[in-house]
Amino acid sequence: MKHERTILNISLGLAIVSLALLPFAAVAFDASHQDQRAGFIANKGQVHDQFGRPNQAVQYLYNGPGMNVQLRKCGFSYDTYSVREEERTQGLERARVKDLQVGMDTDTAPITYDFHRIDIHFVNGDPQATIVQQGESEDYTNYYTDVTGEAGATFVRSYSTVTYHDVWPKIDVRFNSGEDGFKYDVIVHPGGDLNDARFKVEGAAISESQKGRLVLDWGSGSLEELIPDSWMEQGRRKERVNARYRMEGSDRFGFAVDRSISGTLVIDPSPIIWGTYLGSAGLDESRAVALGTDQFSLVTGYTTSFFNMATSGAFDISYNTGGDAYLVKFDPNGARAWSTYFGGLGKDEGNSVALGPNGDVVIVGTTASLSGIASAGAFQPALGLAQSTDGFIARFSSAGTRVWSTYYGDPSRTNCMP
């Protein structure tokens, strides 16, 4: 089944603020289409800069949690962002939701988005390199904004792979998206010279770590690249090759290998090591983590993000307003196994997580929700006192389904903390 969605630029105050906070992304959130296939979104005129002008330098845009990636004619860029909350005061307000009086904690201080862009240029690369896109999405988006005008940018699709052919003589750069996020390959065909593949970094200082990783540091943050795998292809044969970064001063790098190459060389850097951003455009906080004997990681915390926090088939895939707890499980390589919201219409926070027998997971936290917390037959089926908070305890299976959950507290304010 093919899916279509249309994005309109509605000139409301909140909409204007949202667009200003995402200077390079012209993609608006559509709650009805949360699981749209991730990939490289082709720029057909909908991408704009921080001044609202069309940004034709961007060929494709990849939107990831905590980091977006621009593919440009002569390189690519990491657009990193983080969400932080200023000092806040908390109070209780009464909100009528579906004719119910609900007690909620409200945050009166603003949320601040911190952006930083890192440009990576192809040194002496061909700006006319042939670009080939593969893995077209079935769904598409139509954009009608101030940037696109009345004609709009229509039938905009995303792609799983974008390859720049002959950036340097007989050297390609291939960009990939998938469950592990964004990464790129440098492919040296027979007759190509690996020494030609050089990159210049602007917006971050670069260095090589003791473990041989490329470190990009911009003062308020950093990320690392590593080379998990490199190989040489000769016909159907595939031989592993040891590759490393080659530093050239304070702003340039390339690659080197430990042997002569007689076939096609593929170097496969990953821009972020296991360590990942989690969240979206809201406030996302990680409060606790647990590591299982199988090296799977469990994280719980608090979120106000409407999307990118729950996986298909999870216990609760929809944000419930007021702020939700969440629980996410990662495999040993950092790929998300599953994740879920947990909460009701009030403010719910996950504060601690622990592993039980058979891989079960237990989280505890704080809730102001009148419903959506306790399972049938729970120890405490209801909030102790409206307009107050209780603790909660929730147990999930290793697959992320809820086993049971309960309120826990007395009529006064109760928090479950580690």
Short mmCIF file of C-alpha atoms in Angstrom, two decimals:
data_model
loop_
_atom_site.label_atom_id
_atom_site.label_comp_id
_atom_site.label_asym_id
_atom_site.label_seq_id
_atom_site.Cartn_x
_atom_site.Cartn_y
_atom_site.Cartn_z
CA MET A 1 0.00 0.00 0.00
CA LYS A 2 1.30 3.43 -0.93
CA HIS A 3 1.00 6.28 1.51
CA GLU A 4 0.74 9.98 0.89
CA ARG A 5 0.99 12.85 3.30
CA THR A 6 0.76 16.57 2.68
CA ILE A 7 2.52 19.22 4.73
CA LEU A 8 1.12 22.73 4.84
CA ASN A 9 2.83 25.74 6.35
CA ILE A 10 0.20 27.16 8.70
CA SER A 11 1.24 30.59 10.00
CA LEU A 12 0.45 30.03 13.65
CA GLY A 13 2.80 31.14 16.40
CA LEU A 14 3.75 27.63 17.47
CA ALA A 15 4.30 26.48 13.91
CA ILE A 16 6.65 29.39 13.23
CA VAL A 17 8.68 28.61 16.34
CA SER A 18 8.97 24.95 15.38
CA LEU A 19 10.31 25.77 11.93
CA ALA A 20 12.80 28.26 13.34
CA LEU A 21 14.18 25.60 15.66
CA LEU A 22 14.85 23.23 12.76
CA PRO A 23 16.87 25.42 10.37
CA PHE A 24 17.85 22.73 7.89
CA ALA A 25 14.87 20.39 8.07
CA ALA A 26 11.70 21.20 6.20
CA VAL A 27 9.91 18.14 7.53
CA ALA A 28 6.92 18.66 9.82
CA PHE A 29 5.67 16.08 12.27
CA ASP A 30 2.64 14.05 11.25
CA ALA A 31 1.28 12.06 14.18
CA SER A 32 -0.75 9.83 11.89
CA HIS A 33 2.32 8.66 10.04
CA GLN A 34 4.92 8.02 12.73
CA ASP A 35 6.47 4.93 11.17
CA GLN A 36 7.28 6.47 7.80
CA ARG A 37 10.34 4.77 6.42
CA ALA A 38 13.57 6.46 7.46
CA GLY A 39 16.07 7.33 4.77
CA PHE A 40 17.55 10.12 2.68
CA ILE A 41 14.80 12.55 1.71
CA ALA A 42 15.33 14.05 -1.73
CA ASN A 43 15.36 17.85 -1.84
CA LYS A 44 12.83 19.02 -4.43
CA GLY A 45 12.77 22.58 -3.15
CA GLN A 46 11.29 22.03 0.31
CA VAL A 47 14.55 22.30 2.30
CA HIS A 48 15.34 25.78 3.59
CA ASP A 49 18.04 27.52 5.59
CA GLN A 50 17.70 29.30 8.93
CA PHE A 51 16.47 32.43 7.12
CA GLY A 52 13.64 30.62 5.36
CA ARG A 53 15.35 30.67 1.96
CA PRO A 54 15.52 27.61 -0.33
CA ASN A 55 18.68 25.64 0.39
CA GLN A 56 19.66 24.18 -2.97
CA ALA A 57 23.07 23.10 -1.68
CA VAL A 58 21.37 20.17 0.07
CA GLN A 59 20.73 17.20 -2.23
CA TYR A 60 19.29 14.84 0.41
CA LEU A 61 18.40 15.13 4.07
CA TYR A 62 18.54 12.36 6.67
CA ASN A 63 16.65 13.03 9.91
CA GLY A 64 17.94 11.12 12.92
CA PRO A 65 17.42 11.52 16.67
CA GLY A 66 19.88 14.12 17.91
CA MET A 67 21.56 14.46 14.52
CA ASN A 68 20.48 15.22 10.98
CA VAL A 69 22.71 14.66 7.95
CA GLN A 70 22.84 16.81 4.82
CA LEU A 71 24.22 15.31 1.63
CA ARG A 72 25.69 18.10 -0.51
CA LYS A 73 27.33 18.14 -3.94
CA CYS A 74 30.84 18.38 -2.52
CA GLY A 75 30.46 16.66 0.84
CA PHE A 76 28.08 16.12 3.71
CA SER A 77 27.21 17.75 7.03
CA TYR A 78 26.23 16.61 10.50
CA ASP A 79 23.55 18.85 12.03
CA THR A 80 23.70 17.97 15.71
CA TYR A 81 21.16 19.22 18.21
CA SER A 82 20.35 18.70 21.84
CA VAL A 83 17.40 19.66 23.99
CA ARG A 84 17.90 21.17 27.41
CA GLU A 85 15.52 22.51 29.98
CA GLU A 86 16.20 25.75 31.81
CA GLU A 87 15.67 26.07 35.55
CA ARG A 88 12.01 25.56 36.13
CA THR A 89 9.35 25.94 38.74
CA GLN A 90 6.79 23.23 39.20
CA GLY A 91 3.19 23.69 40.17
CA LEU A 92 -0.10 21.93 39.93
CA GLU A 93 -2.79 23.00 37.52
CA ARG A 94 -6.18 21.57 36.81
CA ALA A 95 -6.80 20.56 33.22
CA ARG A 96 -10.11 19.27 31.95
CA VAL A 97 -9.46 16.37 29.59
CA LYS A 98 -12.52 14.53 28.30
CA ASP A 99 -14.56 15.88 31.24
CA LEU A 100 -12.08 14.50 33.80
CA GLN A 101 -10.29 16.68 36.33
CA VAL A 102 -6.64 15.68 36.06
CA GLY A 103 -3.76 16.84 38.27
CA MET A 104 -0.61 17.58 36.31
CA ASP A 105 2.84 18.91 37.08
CA THR A 106 3.47 21.79 34.71
CA ASP A 107 6.83 23.19 33.69
CA THR A 108 6.85 26.95 33.36
CA ALA A 109 10.42 27.32 32.08
CA PRO A 110 11.29 27.13 28.38
CA ILE A 111 13.00 24.31 26.55
CA THR A 112 16.14 25.34 24.63
CA TYR A 113 17.45 23.66 21.47
CA ASP A 114 21.22 23.80 20.91
CA PHE A 115 22.30 23.34 17.28
CA HIS A 116 25.72 22.82 15.76
CA ARG A 117 26.72 21.94 12.21
CA ILE A 118 29.86 20.11 11.11
CA ASP A 119 30.75 20.26 7.42
CA ILE A 120 32.84 17.48 5.85
CA HIS A 121 34.13 18.41 2.39
CA PHE A 122 35.51 16.16 -0.35
CA VAL A 123 39.01 17.61 -0.87
CA ASN A 124 39.56 18.04 -4.64
CA GLY A 125 36.41 16.01 -5.24
CA ASP A 126 34.41 16.30 -8.45
CA PRO A 127 31.33 18.52 -7.89
CA GLN A 128 29.74 16.89 -10.96
CA ALA A 129 29.97 13.36 -9.57
CA THR A 130 27.08 11.16 -10.69
CA ILE A 131 24.57 10.60 -7.87
CA VAL A 132 22.53 7.38 -7.84
CA GLN A 133 19.71 6.74 -5.36
CA GLN A 134 18.42 3.27 -4.41
CA GLY A 135 15.82 1.77 -2.10
CA GLU A 136 12.93 4.11 -2.88
CA SER A 137 10.21 4.41 -0.24
CA GLU A 138 6.65 3.47 -1.12
CA ASP A 139 5.25 6.48 0.68
CA TYR A 140 5.86 10.08 -0.28
CA THR A 141 5.27 13.57 1.07
CA ASN A 142 3.82 16.69 -0.56
CA TYR A 143 5.12 20.02 0.78
CA TYR A 144 3.20 23.30 0.47
CA THR A 145 5.10 25.94 2.41
CA ASP A 146 6.28 29.52 2.07
CA VAL A 147 9.49 28.09 0.60
CA THR A 148 7.87 25.93 -2.08
CA GLY A 149 5.15 28.39 -3.09
CA GLU A 150 1.79 27.37 -4.52
CA ALA A 151 3.31 24.75 -6.82
CA GLY A 152 4.66 22.88 -3.81
CA ALA A 153 7.25 20.14 -3.73
CA THR A 154 5.34 16.98 -4.53
CA PHE A 155 5.94 13.23 -4.55
CA VAL A 156 9.03 13.65 -2.36
CA ARG A 157 10.38 10.21 -1.47
CA SER A 158 13.20 8.89 0.67
CA TYR A 159 15.92 6.41 -0.27
CA SER A 160 17.87 3.88 1.77
CA THR A 161 21.12 4.36 -0.18
CA VAL A 162 22.66 7.27 -2.08
CA THR A 163 25.95 6.75 -3.96
CA TYR A 164 28.25 9.46 -5.33
CA HIS A 165 30.18 7.83 -8.19
CA ASP A 166 33.72 8.95 -9.08
CA VAL A 167 34.05 11.64 -6.44
CA TRP A 168 37.72 11.03 -7.08
CA PRO A 169 38.95 8.96 -10.06
CA LYS A 170 37.51 5.43 -9.59
CA ILE A 171 36.49 6.20 -5.99
CA ASP A 172 32.84 6.28 -4.85
CA VAL A 173 31.25 7.44 -1.60
CA ARG A 174 28.12 5.50 -0.62
CA PHE A 175 25.73 6.73 2.09
CA ASN A 176 23.53 4.18 3.86
CA SER A 177 20.58 4.37 6.24
CA GLY A 178 19.05 1.54 8.21
CA GLU A 179 18.22 0.27 11.67
CA ASP A 180 21.76 1.13 12.78
CA GLY A 181 21.33 4.71 11.61
CA PHE A 182 23.53 6.64 9.20
CA LYS A 183 26.91 5.52 7.90
CA TYR A 184 29.01 5.88 4.76
CA ASP A 185 31.43 3.76 2.73
CA VAL A 186 34.48 4.74 0.70
CA ILE A 187 34.79 2.38 -2.29
CA VAL A 188 38.08 2.28 -4.21
CA HIS A 189 37.76 0.46 -7.54
CA PRO A 190 40.78 -1.05 -9.38
CA GLY A 191 42.92 1.81 -10.68
CA GLY A 192 41.85 4.22 -7.93
CA ASP A 193 44.30 5.66 -5.41
CA LEU A 194 43.13 5.60 -1.78
CA ASN A 195 45.37 8.61 -1.07
CA ASP A 196 43.04 10.72 -3.25
CA ALA A 197 40.14 10.21 -0.83
CA ARG A 198 40.65 13.10 1.58
CA PHE A 199 38.18 14.99 3.73
CA LYS A 200 38.26 18.47 5.27
CA VAL A 201 36.30 19.18 8.47
CA GLU A 202 34.82 22.57 9.38
CA GLY A 203 32.93 23.23 12.59
CA ALA A 204 34.86 20.81 14.80
CA ALA A 205 38.42 20.08 15.83
CA ILE A 206 39.55 16.60 14.83
CA SER A 207 41.96 14.22 16.50
CA GLU A 208 42.66 10.51 16.70
CA SER A 209 41.91 8.69 19.94
CA GLN A 210 44.18 6.10 21.52
CA LYS A 211 41.84 3.44 20.14
CA GLY A 212 42.29 4.74 16.60
CA ARG A 213 38.94 6.47 16.35
CA LEU A 214 38.35 9.83 14.69
CA VAL A 215 37.13 12.34 17.29
CA LEU A 216 35.19 15.45 16.25
CA ASP A 217 34.98 17.97 19.09
CA TRP A 218 33.11 21.29 19.01
CA GLY A 219 33.38 22.34 22.65
CA SER A 220 29.82 21.70 23.74
CA GLY A 221 29.78 18.18 22.33
CA SER A 222 31.68 15.53 20.43
CA LEU A 223 31.19 12.41 18.37
CA GLU A 224 33.45 9.62 17.23
CA GLU A 225 33.86 7.66 14.03
CA LEU A 226 35.38 4.23 13.91
CA ILE A 227 36.06 1.75 11.12
CA PRO A 228 34.30 -1.46 12.18
CA ASP A 229 34.93 -3.28 8.93
CA SER A 230 36.90 -2.97 5.69
CA TRP A 231 37.42 -5.53 2.99
CA MET A 232 38.70 -6.22 -0.53
CA GLU A 233 36.45 -7.78 -3.15
CA GLN A 234 37.86 -9.97 -5.93
CA GLY A 235 35.05 -11.55 -7.87
CA ARG A 236 33.00 -13.44 -5.31
CA ARG A 237 35.82 -13.49 -2.78
CA LYS A 238 35.84 -11.07 0.11
CA GLU A 239 38.99 -10.61 2.20
CA ARG A 240 39.17 -8.54 5.35
CA VAL A 241 41.55 -5.57 5.30
CA ASN A 242 42.78 -3.56 8.28
CA ALA A 243 42.10 0.13 7.66
CA ARG A 244 42.86 3.14 9.83
CA TYR A 245 42.44 6.89 9.79
CA ARG A 246 45.26 9.00 8.37
CA MET A 247 45.38 12.46 9.95
CA GLU A 248 46.51 15.45 7.90
CA GLY A 249 46.95 18.42 10.21
CA SER A 250 44.17 19.77 12.40
CA ASP A 251 41.29 19.69 9.91
CA ARG A 252 41.84 16.94 7.32
CA PHE A 253 41.84 13.17 7.30
CA GLY A 254 41.98 10.22 4.96
CA PHE A 255 42.46 6.46 5.23
CA ALA A 256 45.32 3.99 5.02
CA VAL A 257 45.43 0.18 4.78
CA ASP A 258 48.05 -2.35 5.81
CA ARG A 259 48.43 -4.18 2.50
CA SER A 260 48.46 -3.71 -1.26
CA ILE A 261 45.06 -3.80 -2.93
CA SER A 262 44.39 -5.74 -6.11
CA GLY A 263 40.58 -5.71 -6.08
CA THR A 264 37.85 -3.32 -4.97
CA LEU A 265 38.49 -1.85 -1.52
CA VAL A 266 35.53 -0.96 0.73
CA ILE A 267 36.14 1.10 3.88
CA ASP A 268 33.09 1.29 6.13
CA PRO A 269 33.31 4.07 8.76
CA SER A 270 30.50 4.54 11.27
CA PRO A 271 29.95 8.11 12.43
CA ILE A 272 28.70 7.33 15.91
CA ILE A 273 29.92 4.47 18.06
CA TRP A 274 27.56 2.60 20.35
CA GLY A 275 26.36 5.46 22.25
CA THR A 276 23.29 6.95 20.64
CA TYR A 277 20.87 9.81 20.77
CA LEU A 278 17.37 8.89 21.87
CA GLY A 279 14.39 11.16 21.44
CA SER A 280 13.03 13.78 19.14
CA ALA A 281 11.90 17.41 19.24
CA GLY A 282 10.65 17.37 22.83
CA LEU A 283 12.41 17.15 26.17
CA ASP A 284 13.98 13.69 26.57
CA GLU A 285 15.76 12.63 29.74
CA SER A 286 17.45 9.33 30.55
CA ARG A 287 17.14 8.61 34.27
CA ALA A 288 18.48 5.07 34.68
CA VAL A 289 20.16 2.23 32.79
CA ALA A 290 20.60 -1.51 33.43
CA LEU A 291 22.85 -3.97 31.59
CA GLY A 292 21.86 -7.60 31.22
CA THR A 293 24.13 -10.64 31.14
CA ASP A 294 23.31 -10.89 27.41
CA GLN A 295 24.76 -7.36 26.98
CA PHE A 296 21.37 -5.89 26.15
CA SER A 297 20.86 -2.43 27.66
CA LEU A 298 17.64 -1.12 29.24
CA VAL A 299 17.01 2.61 29.67
CA THR A 300 14.13 4.45 31.31
CA GLY A 301 13.38 8.13 31.71
CA TYR A 302 11.01 10.95 30.85
CA THR A 303 9.90 12.34 27.48
CA THR A 304 7.64 14.95 25.93
CA SER A 305 8.42 13.81 22.37
CA PHE A 306 5.52 12.78 20.16
CA PHE A 307 7.54 10.43 17.96
CA ASN A 308 10.70 8.30 17.71
CA MET A 309 10.18 6.96 21.23
CA ALA A 310 8.09 3.82 20.58
CA THR A 311 8.44 0.95 18.15
CA SER A 312 5.71 -0.83 16.24
CA GLY A 313 3.96 -3.48 18.33
CA ALA A 314 5.15 -2.03 21.64
CA PHE A 315 2.94 -1.88 24.74
CA ASP A 316 2.10 1.81 24.16
CA ILE A 317 3.09 3.43 20.86
CA SER A 318 1.37 6.81 21.39
CA TYR A 319 2.40 9.80 23.47
CA ASN A 320 -0.22 10.45 26.17
CA THR A 321 0.34 14.19 26.83
CA GLY A 322 1.61 15.71 30.07
CA GLY A 323 4.95 13.93 29.78
CA ASP A 324 5.42 10.15 29.72
CA ALA A 325 7.80 7.60 31.11
CA TYR A 326 9.52 5.42 28.53
CA LEU A 327 11.41 2.13 28.43
CA VAL A 328 13.80 1.15 25.64
CA LYS A 329 15.92 -1.94 25.02
CA PHE A 330 19.10 -1.92 22.90
CA ASP A 331 21.00 -4.92 21.58
CA PRO A 332 24.79 -5.29 22.13
CA ASN A 333 25.52 -3.34 18.93
CA GLY A 334 23.34 -0.39 19.90
CA ALA A 335 20.39 -1.23 17.65
CA ARG A 336 17.02 -0.61 19.28
CA ALA A 337 15.21 -3.88 19.97
CA TRP A 338 11.99 -2.24 21.18
CA SER A 339 10.76 0.79 23.08
CA THR A 340 7.50 1.94 24.61
CA TYR A 341 5.79 4.87 26.26
CA PHE A 342 4.27 4.31 29.71
CA GLY A 343 1.76 6.60 31.36
CA GLY A 344 -1.56 8.39 31.20
CA LEU A 345 -2.72 11.98 30.76
CA GLY A 346 -0.72 13.36 33.69
CA LYS A 347 3.02 13.62 34.10
CA ASP A 348 4.76 10.24 34.35
CA GLU A 349 8.49 9.73 34.90
CA GLY A 350 10.60 6.57 34.86
CA ASN A 351 13.28 6.86 37.55
CA SER A 352 14.89 3.44 37.86
CA VAL A 353 15.12 0.15 35.96
CA ALA A 354 16.17 -3.35 37.00
CA LEU A 355 16.30 -6.80 35.43
CA GLY A 356 14.28 -9.67 36.80
CA PRO A 357 14.30 -13.42 36.13
CA ASN A 358 13.79 -14.67 32.59
CA GLY A 359 14.78 -11.31 31.18
CA ASP A 360 11.80 -9.46 32.64
CA VAL A 361 12.28 -5.73 33.22
CA VAL A 362 10.96 -3.67 36.14
CA ILE A 363 10.74 0.12 36.12
CA VAL A 364 9.66 2.40 38.96
CA GLY A 365 8.81 6.06 38.84
CA THR A 366 6.38 8.84 39.59
CA THR A 367 2.91 9.48 38.16
CA ALA A 368 0.20 12.14 38.29
CA SER A 369 -2.10 10.23 35.93
CA LEU A 370 -5.58 9.17 37.00
CA SER A 371 -5.59 6.28 34.52
CA GLY A 372 -3.31 4.33 32.21
CA ILE A 373 -1.04 3.06 34.99
CA ALA A 374 -2.53 0.07 36.84
CA SER A 375 -3.27 -3.28 35.24
CA ALA A 376 -6.25 -5.45 36.15
CA GLY A 377 -6.00 -6.83 39.68
CA ALA A 378 -3.19 -4.45 40.62
CA PHE A 379 -2.09 -3.98 44.23
CA GLN A 380 -3.23 -0.32 44.08
CA PRO A 381 -5.62 0.30 41.18
CA ALA A 382 -5.97 4.09 41.46
CA LEU A 383 -4.07 7.27 42.21
CA GLY A 384 -4.10 7.91 45.96
CA LEU A 385 -5.29 11.49 45.67
CA ALA A 386 -6.27 13.60 42.66
CA GLN A 387 -3.93 16.53 41.96
CA SER A 388 -1.12 14.69 43.74
CA THR A 389 1.45 12.10 42.67
CA ASP A 390 2.12 8.46 43.49
CA GLY A 391 4.88 6.09 42.70
CA PHE A 392 4.35 3.35 40.15
CA ILE A 393 5.89 -0.07 39.58
CA ALA A 394 5.64 -1.76 36.17
CA ARG A 395 6.94 -5.12 35.03
CA PHE A 396 7.54 -5.95 31.35
CA SER A 397 8.53 -9.14 29.58
CA SER A 398 11.82 -9.42 27.70
CA ALA A 399 9.83 -8.68 24.52
CA GLY A 400 8.43 -5.43 25.91
CA THR A 401 4.87 -6.49 26.74
CA ARG A 402 3.48 -5.41 30.11
CA VAL A 403 3.15 -8.20 32.67
CA TRP A 404 1.58 -6.04 35.39
CA SER A 405 1.75 -2.54 36.82
CA THR A 406 0.44 -0.72 39.88
CA TYR A 407 0.24 2.61 41.61
CA TYR A 408 2.13 2.70 44.90
CA GLY A 409 1.68 5.44 47.47
CA ASP A 410 -0.45 7.10 50.10
CA PRO A 411 -2.58 10.25 49.82
CA SER A 412 0.51 12.44 50.10
CA ARG A 413 3.04 12.99 47.34
CA THR A 414 5.06 9.80 46.68
CA ASN A 415 8.03 9.25 44.41
CA CYS A 416 9.66 5.95 43.50
CA MET A 417 13.35 6.70 43.16
CA PRO A 418 16.38 4.38 42.95
#
